[in-house]
Amino acid sequence: MIEKKRRAHVLSWQNSGLSKAEYCRREDLVYGTFCSWCRDLQDGQGEFILLNSDEQAISPTKRVVVKLPNGIELSFPEGIDRKSLKELMDV
């Protein structure tokens, strides 16, 4: 899996309000592999951005999926603010 897709999954999980295990179940990812992606990004082996939101947590049950022409799919909580979405898309 390419680095951008890994990074997109980690960022999507961070904004989802879900546990890592639940996110992996919903996205059909191997939990241990996903945890290693998170560790790699935290250890500086990849770059990531921290998004701050003053809004209340969004219900993790409703999602918006963006399908890019290159086959990458990004999943976001419904109601994600424009600033956060733009920051994610600029990665």
mmCIF file of C-alpha atoms in Angstrom:
data_model
loop_
_atom_site.group_PDB
_atom_site.id
_atom_site.type_symbol
_atom_site.label_atom_id
_atom_site.label_comp_id
_atom_site.label_asym_id
_atom_site.label_seq_id
_atom_site.Cartn_x
_atom_site.Cartn_y
_atom_site.Cartn_z
ATOM 1 C CA MET A 1 0.000 0.000 0.000
ATOM 2 C CA ILE A 2 1.402 3.392 -0.897
ATOM 3 C CA GLU A 3 2.482 5.834 1.795
ATOM 4 C CA LYS A 4 -0.206 8.411 0.949
ATOM 5 C CA LYS A 5 -2.949 5.829 1.408
ATOM 6 C CA ARG A 6 -1.503 4.768 4.769
ATOM 7 C CA ARG A 7 -1.287 8.389 5.885
ATOM 8 C CA ALA A 8 -4.847 9.019 4.680
ATOM 9 C CA HIS A 9 -6.112 6.046 6.715
ATOM 10 C CA VAL A 10 -4.350 7.257 9.877
ATOM 11 C CA LEU A 11 -5.735 10.777 9.442
ATOM 12 C CA SER A 12 -9.204 9.436 8.719
ATOM 13 C CA TRP A 13 -9.046 7.267 11.864
ATOM 14 C CA GLN A 14 -7.885 10.241 13.971
ATOM 15 C CA ASN A 15 -10.946 12.196 12.858
ATOM 16 C CA SER A 16 -13.373 9.283 13.099
ATOM 17 C CA GLY A 17 -13.882 9.045 16.849
ATOM 18 C CA LEU A 18 -13.494 5.265 16.517
ATOM 19 C CA SER A 19 -11.092 2.957 18.288
ATOM 20 C CA LYS A 20 -8.303 1.570 16.103
ATOM 21 C CA ALA A 21 -9.940 -1.858 16.214
ATOM 22 C CA GLU A 22 -13.350 -0.552 15.120
ATOM 23 C CA TYR A 23 -11.819 1.573 12.356
ATOM 24 C CA CYS A 24 -9.924 -1.478 11.060
ATOM 25 C CA ARG A 25 -13.111 -3.583 11.065
ATOM 26 C CA ARG A 26 -15.010 -0.922 9.122
ATOM 27 C CA GLU A 27 -12.205 -0.336 6.635
ATOM 28 C CA ASP A 28 -11.244 -4.031 6.322
ATOM 29 C CA LEU A 29 -7.672 -3.415 7.538
ATOM 30 C CA VAL A 30 -5.422 -5.753 9.516
ATOM 31 C CA TYR A 31 -5.269 -4.290 13.040
ATOM 32 C CA GLY A 32 -1.568 -5.036 13.676
ATOM 33 C CA THR A 33 -0.546 -3.554 10.342
ATOM 34 C CA PHE A 34 -2.606 -0.426 10.975
ATOM 35 C CA CYS A 35 -1.016 -0.010 14.420
ATOM 36 C CA SER A 36 2.429 -0.146 12.809
ATOM 37 C CA TRP A 37 1.410 2.629 10.384
ATOM 38 C CA CYS A 38 0.325 4.760 13.351
ATOM 39 C CA ARG A 39 3.619 4.055 15.163
ATOM 40 C CA ASP A 40 5.653 4.857 12.060
ATOM 41 C CA LEU A 41 3.949 8.217 11.713
ATOM 42 C CA GLN A 42 4.388 9.015 15.413
ATOM 43 C CA ASP A 43 8.060 7.975 15.314
ATOM 44 C CA GLY A 44 8.738 10.398 12.484
ATOM 45 C CA GLN A 45 9.027 7.750 9.788
ATOM 46 C CA GLY A 46 6.212 9.540 8.022
ATOM 47 C CA GLU A 47 4.677 12.946 8.282
ATOM 48 C CA PHE A 48 1.260 13.745 9.624
ATOM 49 C CA ILE A 49 -0.733 16.770 10.631
ATOM 50 C CA LEU A 50 -2.715 17.195 13.807
ATOM 51 C CA LEU A 51 -6.148 18.662 13.243
ATOM 52 C CA ASN A 52 -7.748 20.632 16.018
ATOM 53 C CA SER A 53 -11.482 21.026 16.126
ATOM 54 C CA ASP A 54 -13.530 23.086 18.530
ATOM 55 C CA GLU A 55 -16.669 21.275 17.433
ATOM 56 C CA GLN A 56 -18.212 18.407 19.349
ATOM 57 C CA ALA A 57 -17.283 14.904 18.285
ATOM 58 C CA ILE A 58 -19.173 13.763 15.223
ATOM 59 C CA SER A 59 -21.090 10.497 15.310
ATOM 60 C CA PRO A 60 -18.843 7.838 13.770
ATOM 61 C CA THR A 61 -21.781 5.986 12.209
ATOM 62 C CA LYS A 62 -22.277 8.274 9.189
ATOM 63 C CA ARG A 63 -19.378 8.566 6.752
ATOM 64 C CA VAL A 64 -18.582 10.420 3.541
ATOM 65 C CA VAL A 65 -16.351 8.510 1.122
ATOM 66 C CA VAL A 66 -14.267 10.324 -1.498
ATOM 67 C CA LYS A 67 -13.097 8.090 -4.354
ATOM 68 C CA LEU A 68 -10.098 9.530 -6.193
ATOM 69 C CA PRO A 69 -9.359 8.768 -9.865
ATOM 70 C CA ASN A 70 -6.224 6.818 -8.866
ATOM 71 C CA GLY A 71 -8.326 4.349 -6.855
ATOM 72 C CA ILE A 72 -7.630 5.739 -3.391
ATOM 73 C CA GLU A 73 -10.702 6.045 -1.190
ATOM 74 C CA LEU A 74 -10.835 8.451 1.739
ATOM 75 C CA SER A 75 -13.490 8.079 4.414
ATOM 76 C CA PHE A 76 -14.469 11.003 6.636
ATOM 77 C CA PRO A 77 -17.089 11.508 9.328
ATOM 78 C CA GLU A 78 -20.183 13.210 7.994
ATOM 79 C CA GLY A 79 -20.101 16.877 8.927
ATOM 80 C CA ILE A 80 -16.308 17.256 8.857
ATOM 81 C CA ASP A 81 -15.487 20.952 8.708
ATOM 82 C CA ARG A 82 -14.090 22.397 5.468
ATOM 83 C CA LYS A 83 -10.770 23.449 6.994
ATOM 84 C CA SER A 84 -10.012 19.937 8.254
ATOM 85 C CA LEU A 85 -11.090 18.386 4.951
ATOM 86 C CA LYS A 86 -8.871 20.789 2.992
ATOM 87 C CA GLU A 87 -5.887 20.010 5.237
ATOM 88 C CA LEU A 88 -6.420 16.289 4.682
ATOM 89 C CA MET A 89 -6.753 16.682 0.925
ATOM 90 C CA ASP A 90 -3.559 18.776 0.752
ATOM 91 C CA VAL A 91 -1.439 15.970 2.277
#
